[in-house]
Amino acid sequence: MRHTVIPFGPQHPVLPEPIHLQLTIREERVVEALPALGFVHRGLERLVEARDVPQMIQVVERVCGICSMIHAHCFCMGVEALLGIEAPPRAQVLRVLWSELHRVQSHLLWLGLFADCLGFESLFMQFWRIRERILDLGEATTGNRVIVSVNVIGGVRRDPDAAQLAWVAAEIDRIEEELRRLEPAVLDDPTVRRRTVGKGVLSRDQAWELGAVGPTARASGIAEDMRQTNYAAYGRLYFEPVVETDGDSHARLRVRFRETLASLDLVRRAIRILPAGEVRLKLREPPAPRGEIVVRVEQPRGELLYYLKGSGEKRLDRVRIRTPTFANLPALLAMLPGVSLSDVPVVTLSIDPCISCTER
Amino acid sequence: MREETRTVPVQALLAEVARLKAEGWRLVTLTASELDAERLDLLYHFDRELRLQHLRVAVAKREAAPSISPVFFSAALVENEIQDLFGVRFAGLLLDFGGGLYREPESPAAPFCRCGGPPQETPPAEGGGQTPGGEGCATR
Amino acid sequence: MFELTAVLLRNLFRGPATRRYPHTVREPFPRTRGELENEIGRCTFCGLCVRRCPSRCLEVDPAAGVWRWDPFACIYCGVCVEACPVRCLSQKETGRRPATARETVLLQGTPRRRGGAQGKGGAGEEAGPEPS
Ligand code: SF4
Ligand code: SF4
């Protein structure tokens, strides 16, 4: 039997970002997939040598445009731990609020792209239309639309007032209602099911062995979510991870859809428990962290790890960022064999690949 | 580091990683940072039920470090990344890009090693790209 | 099966969700971080904004009294606005319009006299006099 080798990407209609997969095909089924990366490597980690600690916040935000808030949140938590300070309680809750808004908009972006990759254009439009309103909430409360630039060492830079928070809460309710209306169209639609159920199956053992994280791992039955470590204010929000056990593309779709609703709920509860008070510590001197630390948070795509090393200078010695897609790529390579060529785009998109954060 | 961190000799690394895997620790990732022109500090991060544990190994840049990808295949990608950025070699790496995961043939060698000078922020002008010469670094 | 049909029918009567930009422009939200403005008469050319800027898009020349901003390298983070000790920097709520050519904004003020900060508004004590 002859094999055919088909290049998939780096420019492909379903891929928002450049990754190249070399697919070995036999009779329309994938036998092997090999990745090629390096199209968007920017060397951001090395910028620590040229930027001081507060300036690095703006740099790490640019690792990923979609979840900039969560990158900055993670970085600031790490630096704060090294300095032995803690952001005030109100800032902690606000960070959760914005992180969850970012998760919602990231998942909505993905849900739209996923619908689009199935050829379901009107659903794509619906999700993106809702997403715009989440972006509006972010812009009105933080000052910037996508890369929100709201974290600082020792707190946050904006403090939404009561009227704004009431508006956010009301808008969240309306958005949730609209999403629930779309739920059957996403999850039960026969076309969607036919394209996703049983496609790209990743067993629980494979997911663990290959180090999958986030919704990709949770759709295979691994109930691990970094928010369970109760960083920031998650400990006060009684967070429960969303888990599915089928491990196929439809399970990943269900996890992300239910997580979107769960995140809206977290925003609502964060507003309810928001304490009064300061949002930003006054630092007496420029931060000069000393020591090593590993910080982990949950990004929309999964576990994000930062390793920071400082020697008491105003610039850190090393920042290492392990983004969730980096961890999910081996799992993707394991999902693809056996999949038919026409399903490769769907399965690839089902891990929500973010290549510019993978390569940084 | 807030979590348990153990320094292990290079020779004992593979056995130690295999033992952790048998105990149910998931490999999170590897971190490399430069110690000096000759040595690299490798940290292996493991997770079990949301708890972390780290192994620390000091490797010489000139010598190939043992790859743990036969134990945890998920290490292959990050070991390739470290090969690209720091110019070390991993021996026994499954899926070896040979230093070409991110880099092109004309890219600078070991771009994350500091001996090449401070990071360049603006790309060199069209056609006139000269990669900085690295003096004294073991991997250039 | 027909859930989306109901949504689509509703959309049919709701009118478009988009705006005919640039003919209709949405009002900016209050305190959106837009274009930078410098009240150059009050600027002391202390260079603090330059040192804090993460994207290195500012330059000051205290001797010539020049403040220069590259709006195309600026990431509109507002760090410089927070850093400015005399609060002469501010951000509009609207962003810059798209342009076809790259440009830098150059503002000419009065060069600082020797021996301290100048300008109205009692800027004296806070403005660190070290030139960058
Ligand atoms: S920080 Fe303010 S006063 Fe100082 S140079 Fe910048 S704009 Fe002028
Ligand atoms: S807004 Fe940010 S990027 Fe722009 S000049 Fe100010 S500090 Fe620099």
XYZ file of C-alpha atoms and ligand atoms in Angstrom:
648
model
C 0.000 0.000 0.000
C 1.391 3.404 -0.981
C 1.566 6.304 1.397
C 0.886 9.884 0.491
C 2.412 12.782 2.388
C 0.226 15.860 2.626
C 1.327 19.161 4.128
C -1.268 20.736 6.395
C -0.618 24.381 7.241
C 1.131 26.662 8.091
C -1.473 28.594 6.138
C -4.766 26.787 6.286
C -8.276 28.275 6.326
C -9.147 26.756 9.688
C -5.926 27.640 11.410
C -5.852 31.039 12.993
C -2.127 30.623 13.491
C 0.796 28.997 11.745
C 1.599 25.416 12.503
C 2.648 22.911 9.911
C 1.690 19.262 10.144
C 3.177 16.758 7.804
C 0.497 14.116 7.419
C 1.251 10.656 6.143
C -1.958 9.377 4.629
C -3.039 5.905 3.626
C -6.444 5.520 2.022
C -7.649 8.885 3.287
C -6.647 8.091 6.870
C -3.800 9.648 8.756
C -1.057 7.215 9.672
C 1.359 9.661 11.181
C 1.497 13.389 11.882
C 4.726 15.286 12.390
C 4.723 18.942 13.418
C 6.962 21.730 12.222
C 7.089 24.881 14.273
C 9.077 28.062 14.289
C 6.979 30.382 12.173
C 6.230 32.813 14.987
C 9.055 32.372 17.456
C 9.781 35.827 18.900
C 12.243 35.130 21.692
C 10.142 37.064 24.206
C 11.625 35.216 27.169
C 14.978 36.745 26.498
C 13.606 40.266 26.691
C 13.990 40.020 30.486
C 17.553 41.066 29.928
C 16.408 44.374 28.492
C 13.266 45.172 30.510
C 12.852 45.749 34.207
C 10.244 43.875 36.192
C 7.268 46.244 35.738
C 8.007 46.550 32.021
C 8.010 42.772 31.676
C 4.291 42.806 32.494
C 3.612 44.425 29.145
C 5.929 41.933 27.472
C 4.322 38.810 28.935
C 0.891 40.160 28.055
C 1.980 39.935 24.474
C 2.783 36.249 24.675
C -0.866 35.621 23.935
C -3.330 38.233 22.809
C -6.373 36.254 23.793
C -5.559 35.723 27.435
C -3.184 38.611 28.139
C -4.814 39.179 31.500
C -3.966 35.695 32.714
C -0.328 35.896 31.637
C 0.130 39.178 33.461
C -1.761 37.816 36.453
C 0.563 34.814 36.652
C 3.697 36.902 36.256
C 2.618 39.410 38.893
C 1.688 36.657 41.340
C 5.132 35.154 40.916
C 6.958 38.432 41.422
C 4.771 39.281 44.396
C 5.558 35.916 45.982
C 9.273 36.505 45.466
C 8.998 39.943 47.037
C 6.936 38.577 49.902
C 3.991 40.850 49.273
C 0.402 40.125 48.394
C -2.054 42.122 46.370
C -4.949 43.552 48.417
C -8.098 41.394 48.620
C -10.109 43.614 46.303
C -7.396 43.387 43.671
C -7.324 39.609 44.007
C -11.031 39.370 43.273
C -10.791 41.868 40.423
C -8.015 39.791 38.886
C -10.290 36.764 38.989
C -13.094 38.789 37.454
C -10.993 39.935 34.514
C -9.352 36.522 34.125
C -12.743 34.911 33.835
C -13.941 37.528 31.365
C -10.883 36.681 29.308
C -11.662 33.009 29.542
C -15.193 33.659 28.335
C -14.047 35.717 25.382
C -11.360 33.180 24.517
C -13.806 30.290 24.617
C -16.329 32.263 22.581
C -13.649 32.991 20.022
C -12.850 29.295 19.855
C -16.510 28.243 19.715
C -16.950 30.606 16.782
C -13.854 29.341 15.000
C -14.878 25.769 15.626
C -18.348 26.365 14.197
C -16.697 28.058 11.252
C -14.406 25.096 10.662
C -17.471 22.857 10.520
C -18.919 25.232 7.957
C -21.561 26.483 10.394
C -21.244 30.159 9.482
C -24.261 31.554 11.260
C -23.279 29.982 14.555
C -19.835 31.499 14.134
C -21.417 34.916 13.726
C -23.596 34.406 16.790
C -20.658 33.542 19.031
C -18.522 36.383 17.827
C -21.340 38.793 18.197
C -21.705 37.809 21.838
C -17.945 37.952 22.275
C -17.911 41.606 21.254
C -20.012 42.420 24.272
C -17.564 40.660 26.579
C -14.790 42.695 25.012
C -16.841 45.818 25.676
C -17.087 44.871 29.350
C -13.330 44.487 29.442
C -12.673 47.724 27.649
C -14.986 49.730 29.855
C -13.515 48.359 33.076
C -9.829 48.146 32.172
C -9.261 50.831 29.550
C -7.947 48.558 26.819
C -9.831 46.160 24.646
C -7.792 43.003 24.179
C -4.437 43.428 25.860
C -5.818 44.954 28.975
C -2.677 46.119 30.741
C -4.382 46.233 34.084
C -2.009 44.268 36.330
C 0.850 45.783 38.254
C 3.170 44.331 40.838
C 1.093 44.581 43.985
C -2.378 44.943 42.570
C -4.356 46.265 39.650
C -4.494 49.638 37.943
C -8.228 50.110 37.629
C -11.025 49.913 40.130
C -14.475 49.644 38.574
C -17.156 51.532 40.503
C -20.476 50.134 41.677
C -22.386 51.326 38.611
C -19.946 49.626 36.272
C -20.061 46.394 38.234
C -23.850 46.402 38.201
C -23.724 46.856 34.445
C -21.241 43.975 34.108
C -23.468 41.732 36.217
C -26.575 42.591 34.217
C -24.774 42.119 30.923
C -23.412 38.748 32.099
C -26.975 37.618 32.824
C -28.151 38.617 29.369
C -25.181 36.945 27.701
C -25.759 33.762 29.622
C -29.375 33.705 28.482
C -28.323 34.091 24.869
C -25.694 31.399 25.188
C -28.176 28.981 26.699
C -30.416 29.601 23.739
C -27.552 28.578 21.447
C -26.653 25.525 23.511
C -28.825 22.975 21.668
C -27.645 24.352 18.339
C -24.026 23.707 19.303
C -24.170 20.518 21.275
C -27.086 18.586 19.794
C -27.021 19.592 16.174
C -26.796 16.393 14.092
C -24.225 17.873 11.697
C -22.009 19.014 14.530
C -22.316 15.626 16.170
C -21.487 13.769 12.997
C -18.322 15.781 12.519
C -17.110 15.551 16.115
C -18.401 12.492 17.996
C -15.736 9.803 18.094
C -13.264 11.993 16.184
C -9.766 12.432 17.565
C -10.232 10.295 20.647
C -7.706 10.744 23.425
C -7.959 8.233 26.248
C -7.414 9.241 29.846
C -4.138 7.332 30.054
C -2.850 8.870 26.844
C -3.821 12.323 28.039
C -1.913 11.829 31.280
C 1.095 10.219 29.666
C 1.412 12.912 27.024
C 0.976 15.686 29.551
C -2.224 17.160 28.129
C -3.666 20.052 30.105
C -6.779 22.164 30.312
C -9.979 21.366 28.433
C -8.106 18.805 26.330
C -7.249 16.800 29.446
C -10.565 17.453 31.145
C -12.482 16.150 28.139
C -10.593 12.878 28.649
C -11.626 12.605 32.245
C -8.690 14.210 34.058
C -10.262 16.494 36.622
C -7.325 18.827 36.935
C -7.723 22.561 36.744
C -5.158 24.951 38.186
C -7.949 27.042 39.630
C -8.343 24.241 42.172
C -5.056 25.393 43.680
C -7.040 28.397 44.903
C -4.712 31.100 43.742
C -5.930 34.701 43.873
C -9.541 34.601 45.043
C -10.566 31.225 43.610
C -10.517 29.695 47.080
C -13.486 31.823 48.029
C -15.482 30.988 44.906
C -15.896 27.231 45.440
C -14.679 26.326 42.038
C -15.451 22.952 40.446
C -13.722 21.810 37.242
C -15.821 20.815 34.235
C -15.050 17.222 33.244
C -16.156 14.940 30.438
C -14.994 11.391 29.829
C -15.435 10.648 26.120
C -12.143 12.201 25.053
C -13.345 13.032 21.526
C -13.771 16.358 19.774
C -17.363 16.622 20.915
C -16.313 16.154 24.533
C -13.813 18.992 24.145
C -16.565 21.113 22.668
C -18.858 20.330 25.583
C -16.135 21.118 28.130
C -15.462 24.510 26.603
C -19.113 25.372 26.268
C -19.872 24.440 29.867
C -16.742 26.222 31.061
C -17.926 29.376 29.362
C -21.137 29.240 31.365
C -19.186 28.373 34.524
C -16.896 31.346 33.980
C -19.855 33.678 33.591
C -21.066 32.351 36.902
C -17.645 32.958 38.464
C -17.737 36.561 37.258
C -21.125 36.996 38.847
C -19.989 35.517 42.139
C -16.752 37.492 42.085
C -18.788 40.680 41.864
C -20.885 39.496 44.782
C -17.921 38.829 47.078
C -15.882 41.834 45.959
C -14.582 43.423 49.165
C -14.107 47.158 49.524
C -10.692 48.676 49.899
C -7.404 49.315 48.195
C -6.578 47.784 44.841
C -2.906 48.545 44.657
C -0.036 48.420 47.097
C 2.358 51.316 47.119
C 5.810 49.924 46.512
C 8.464 51.947 48.212
C 11.186 50.973 45.800
C 11.340 49.411 42.358
C 10.757 45.663 42.609
C 13.999 43.663 42.693
C 12.971 40.047 43.280
C 15.448 37.507 44.541
C 15.071 33.749 44.301
C 13.351 31.208 42.123
C 9.691 30.401 41.847
C 7.297 28.364 39.759
C 3.780 29.742 39.421
C 0.887 28.037 37.707
C -2.491 29.387 36.700
C -5.289 28.148 34.484
C -5.500 29.747 31.083
C -8.452 29.165 28.746
C -6.349 26.498 27.045
C -5.040 24.930 30.220
C -2.251 25.052 32.720
C 0.179 27.903 32.291
C 3.538 27.720 34.036
C 5.926 30.541 34.755
C 9.373 30.012 36.151
C 10.989 33.203 37.441
C 14.506 33.613 38.668
C 15.859 36.827 40.088
C 19.036 37.809 41.841
C 17.898 40.973 43.547
C 18.394 43.150 40.501
C 15.713 45.253 38.864
C 15.797 42.857 35.934
C 15.050 39.177 36.319
C 17.637 36.593 35.289
C 15.260 34.214 33.605
C 11.618 33.978 32.753
C 10.404 30.699 31.374
C 6.888 30.377 30.079
C 5.289 27.014 29.361
C 2.011 27.674 27.629
C -0.833 25.149 27.471
C -0.733 24.543 23.727
C 2.896 23.523 24.064
C 1.746 20.791 26.420
C -1.162 19.790 24.205
C 0.769 19.330 20.965
C 1.997 15.790 21.807
C -1.623 14.894 22.549
C -2.660 16.275 19.170
C -0.085 14.086 17.454
C -1.586 11.100 19.249
C -5.148 12.040 18.273
C -4.540 12.336 14.568
C -3.576 8.788 13.505
C -6.684 7.010 12.278
C -8.569 10.220 11.602
C -9.756 10.766 8.038
C -8.113 13.603 6.151
C -11.285 15.671 6.059
C -11.498 15.571 9.848
C -7.935 16.716 10.458
C -8.907 20.425 10.625
C -11.659 19.716 13.144
C -9.442 17.577 15.372
C -6.574 20.054 15.167
C -8.821 22.913 16.126
C -10.371 20.907 18.948
C -7.290 21.411 21.152
C -7.651 25.184 20.629
C -4.114 25.657 19.361
C -2.454 28.968 20.098
C 0.835 28.811 18.275
C 2.163 32.256 18.999
C 2.079 31.444 22.693
C 3.544 28.028 22.069
C 6.638 29.485 20.501
C 6.683 32.837 22.299
C 11.510 27.509 45.259
C 8.462 26.815 47.371
C 8.229 23.146 46.477
C 10.516 20.190 47.020
C 13.557 20.505 44.754
C 16.190 17.798 44.577
C 19.500 18.003 42.791
C 20.336 14.776 41.008
C 23.500 13.828 39.109
C 23.118 13.504 35.341
C 23.735 9.764 35.439
C 20.878 9.168 37.854
C 18.375 11.326 35.980
C 16.655 8.721 33.808
C 16.152 6.294 36.666
C 14.785 9.068 38.864
C 12.345 10.261 36.201
C 11.152 6.704 35.601
C 10.604 6.267 39.324
C 8.551 9.466 39.544
C 6.473 8.359 36.574
C 5.756 5.044 38.264
C 4.651 6.970 41.350
C 2.150 8.873 39.255
C 3.943 12.176 38.745
C 3.145 13.898 35.454
C 5.935 15.708 33.647
C 4.907 19.348 33.416
C 7.899 20.701 31.545
C 11.607 21.394 31.604
C 13.230 24.737 32.248
C 16.725 25.554 31.128
C 18.633 28.543 32.358
C 22.200 29.455 31.758
C 24.557 29.241 34.719
C 27.673 30.427 32.926
C 29.404 30.021 29.589
C 29.988 26.338 30.259
C 27.004 25.058 32.192
C 23.287 24.934 31.958
C 20.821 24.447 34.780
C 17.992 22.070 33.868
C 14.878 21.891 36.009
C 12.346 19.107 35.551
C 8.921 20.009 36.891
C 6.514 17.273 37.949
C 2.933 17.458 39.118
C 0.784 15.067 41.093
C -2.663 16.081 42.295
C -1.839 19.762 41.888
C 1.385 19.490 43.881
C 4.720 20.249 42.272
C 8.122 18.690 42.641
C 11.326 19.630 40.835
C 14.518 17.870 39.874
C 17.594 19.931 39.217
C 20.417 18.789 36.993
C 23.484 20.763 36.005
C 24.730 19.833 32.555
C 27.777 20.903 30.608
C 26.864 22.561 27.326
C 29.498 20.627 25.467
C 28.221 17.240 26.578
C 24.969 15.728 25.464
C 22.415 15.502 28.252
C 20.304 12.351 28.479
C 16.894 12.783 26.923
C 13.948 11.697 29.032
C 11.683 11.416 25.992
C 11.821 7.587 26.077
C 10.150 7.832 29.497
C 7.883 10.813 28.888
C 7.330 11.398 25.181
C 5.945 14.830 26.023
C 9.496 15.930 26.884
C 10.547 15.660 23.238
C 9.135 19.046 22.247
C 10.694 20.985 25.086
C 14.022 19.205 24.730
C 14.030 20.232 21.097
C 13.282 23.785 22.175
C 16.227 23.767 24.572
C 18.469 22.367 21.842
C 17.445 25.268 19.627
C 17.753 28.029 22.145
C 20.771 26.964 24.179
C 22.682 24.846 21.713
C 23.002 21.752 23.911
C 22.326 18.245 22.640
C 20.025 15.650 24.116
C 21.111 12.085 23.526
C 18.459 9.541 22.645
C 15.830 12.120 21.784
C 12.806 10.612 20.060
C 11.665 13.008 17.338
C 14.858 15.030 17.045
C 14.665 18.201 14.979
C 18.417 18.580 15.295
C 18.263 22.190 16.479
C 15.782 23.121 13.771
C 12.496 23.275 15.652
C 12.407 27.077 15.668
C 15.660 27.902 13.960
C 16.468 28.132 10.288
C 19.932 27.215 9.015
C 20.888 30.900 8.931
C 19.580 31.665 12.437
C 22.116 32.465 15.145
C 23.350 29.482 17.119
C 22.216 29.240 20.717
C 20.277 32.528 20.672
C 19.386 32.319 24.367
C 22.978 32.092 25.547
C 24.088 35.420 26.900
C 27.562 35.355 25.445
C 26.150 36.621 22.145
C 25.529 40.003 23.733
C 22.262 41.647 24.757
C 19.106 40.757 22.841
C 18.684 42.622 19.598
C 15.394 44.449 19.576
C 15.165 45.693 16.058
C 15.627 43.230 13.249
C 18.727 43.831 11.164
C 18.194 45.781 7.961
C 17.118 43.861 4.886
C 19.923 41.758 3.512
C 22.503 42.994 5.966
C 21.766 40.608 8.798
C 24.924 39.835 10.700
C 24.542 37.484 13.603
C 26.482 38.622 16.620
C 29.669 36.706 17.123
C 29.741 34.769 20.353
C 33.041 34.554 22.126
C 33.746 32.078 24.820
C 30.428 30.257 24.797
C 30.778 26.512 24.746
C 28.027 25.984 22.213
C 28.851 28.526 19.553
C -33.194 21.290 15.515
C -34.852 24.647 15.065
C -33.318 26.599 17.928
C -30.991 28.452 15.656
C -33.818 29.210 13.249
C -35.578 31.111 16.013
C -32.397 33.052 16.746
C -31.931 33.825 13.079
C -35.518 34.974 12.648
C -35.113 37.279 15.607
C -31.919 38.656 14.073
C -33.761 39.366 10.853
C -35.874 41.971 12.587
C -33.240 43.343 14.904
C -31.204 45.123 12.277
C -27.476 44.758 11.777
C -25.216 44.122 14.746
C -22.373 46.025 13.151
C -21.791 49.732 12.621
C -20.952 51.439 9.375
C -17.515 52.505 10.543
C -16.092 55.078 9.899
C -19.437 56.805 9.205
C -20.828 55.828 12.589
C -18.361 55.669 15.422
C -19.231 54.359 18.840
C -18.719 56.711 21.742
C -15.580 55.653 23.621
C -15.945 54.268 27.112
C -14.775 56.667 29.793
C -11.071 56.363 30.568
C -10.257 54.267 27.535
C -6.540 54.478 26.882
C -6.208 56.347 23.613
C -3.882 58.821 22.028
C -1.218 60.426 24.216
C -1.217 64.138 24.882
C 1.497 66.145 26.493
C 0.913 69.644 27.815
C 4.378 70.526 26.763
C 4.468 73.847 28.631
C 4.398 71.958 31.910
C 6.743 69.154 30.931
C 9.994 69.296 32.869
C 11.814 66.894 30.525
C 12.640 64.747 33.504
C 12.657 61.647 31.341
C 10.701 59.476 33.748
C 8.191 58.554 31.066
C 11.053 57.486 28.825
C 12.530 55.203 31.435
C 9.224 53.556 32.343
C 7.899 53.031 28.816
C 7.935 49.309 28.072
C 8.009 49.740 24.315
C 10.757 52.377 24.207
C 8.778 54.698 22.004
C 9.499 57.936 23.881
C 12.518 60.185 23.820
C 13.239 63.470 25.549
C 16.030 65.894 25.020
C 16.198 68.159 28.090
C 18.775 70.451 26.527
C 16.694 71.156 23.455
C 13.353 70.897 25.233
C 12.025 68.238 22.905
C 9.597 65.432 23.739
C 9.222 62.859 21.013
C 6.649 60.048 20.773
C 6.387 57.306 18.188
C 2.662 56.513 18.071
C 3.265 53.475 15.876
C 5.481 51.778 18.425
C 3.317 52.823 21.360
C 1.183 50.110 22.886
C -1.122 52.566 24.681
C -0.524 51.048 28.084
C -0.605 54.343 29.947
C 2.463 53.541 32.031
C 4.055 56.866 31.113
C 0.920 58.741 32.143
C 1.092 57.145 35.579
C 4.806 57.843 35.828
C 4.795 61.526 34.913
C 5.511 63.431 38.116
C 3.936 66.703 36.968
C 0.903 65.062 35.344
C 1.367 66.878 32.079
C 0.862 63.628 30.180
C -2.629 62.343 29.572
C -4.488 60.026 27.256
C -7.479 60.877 25.123
C -10.367 58.476 25.129
C -10.150 57.977 21.401
C -7.424 56.262 19.501
C -5.551 57.668 16.551
C -7.030 57.388 13.101
C -5.359 54.999 10.701
C -2.602 56.628 8.677
C -0.835 55.771 5.466
C 2.608 56.859 6.538
C 4.624 56.452 9.658
C 5.128 59.565 11.710
C 6.508 60.648 15.042
C 5.011 63.289 17.240
C 7.522 65.900 18.239
C 6.651 68.548 20.784
C 8.894 71.520 21.400
C 8.878 73.086 24.864
C 11.136 75.386 26.747
C 14.429 73.733 27.572
C 14.968 73.254 31.237
C 17.096 75.852 32.937
C 19.976 74.679 35.000
C 19.428 73.738 38.614
C 15.935 72.348 38.811
C 12.573 71.816 37.331
C 10.730 74.563 35.583
C 7.175 75.115 34.535
C 3.948 76.189 36.101
C 1.962 74.244 38.592
C 4.470 73.845 41.388
C 6.169 70.912 39.843
C 9.332 71.519 41.748
C 9.667 68.995 44.501
C 8.641 65.793 42.763
C 10.239 66.057 39.387
C 13.486 64.193 39.696
C 16.048 66.480 38.047
C 18.217 63.735 36.585
C 18.285 63.937 32.820
C 18.135 60.632 30.993
S 7.516 62.274 32.721
Fe 6.199 64.021 32.286
S 7.463 65.767 32.846
Fe 8.860 64.047 32.697
S 9.593 64.168 30.570
Fe 7.834 62.779 30.582
S 6.129 64.090 30.078
Fe 7.768 65.453 30.679
S 1.424 54.523 26.523
Fe 2.889 52.940 27.113
S 3.940 52.432 25.210
Fe 2.894 54.369 24.855
S 4.414 55.928 25.305
Fe 3.266 55.582 27.179
S 4.427 54.034 28.295
Fe 5.165 54.018 26.173
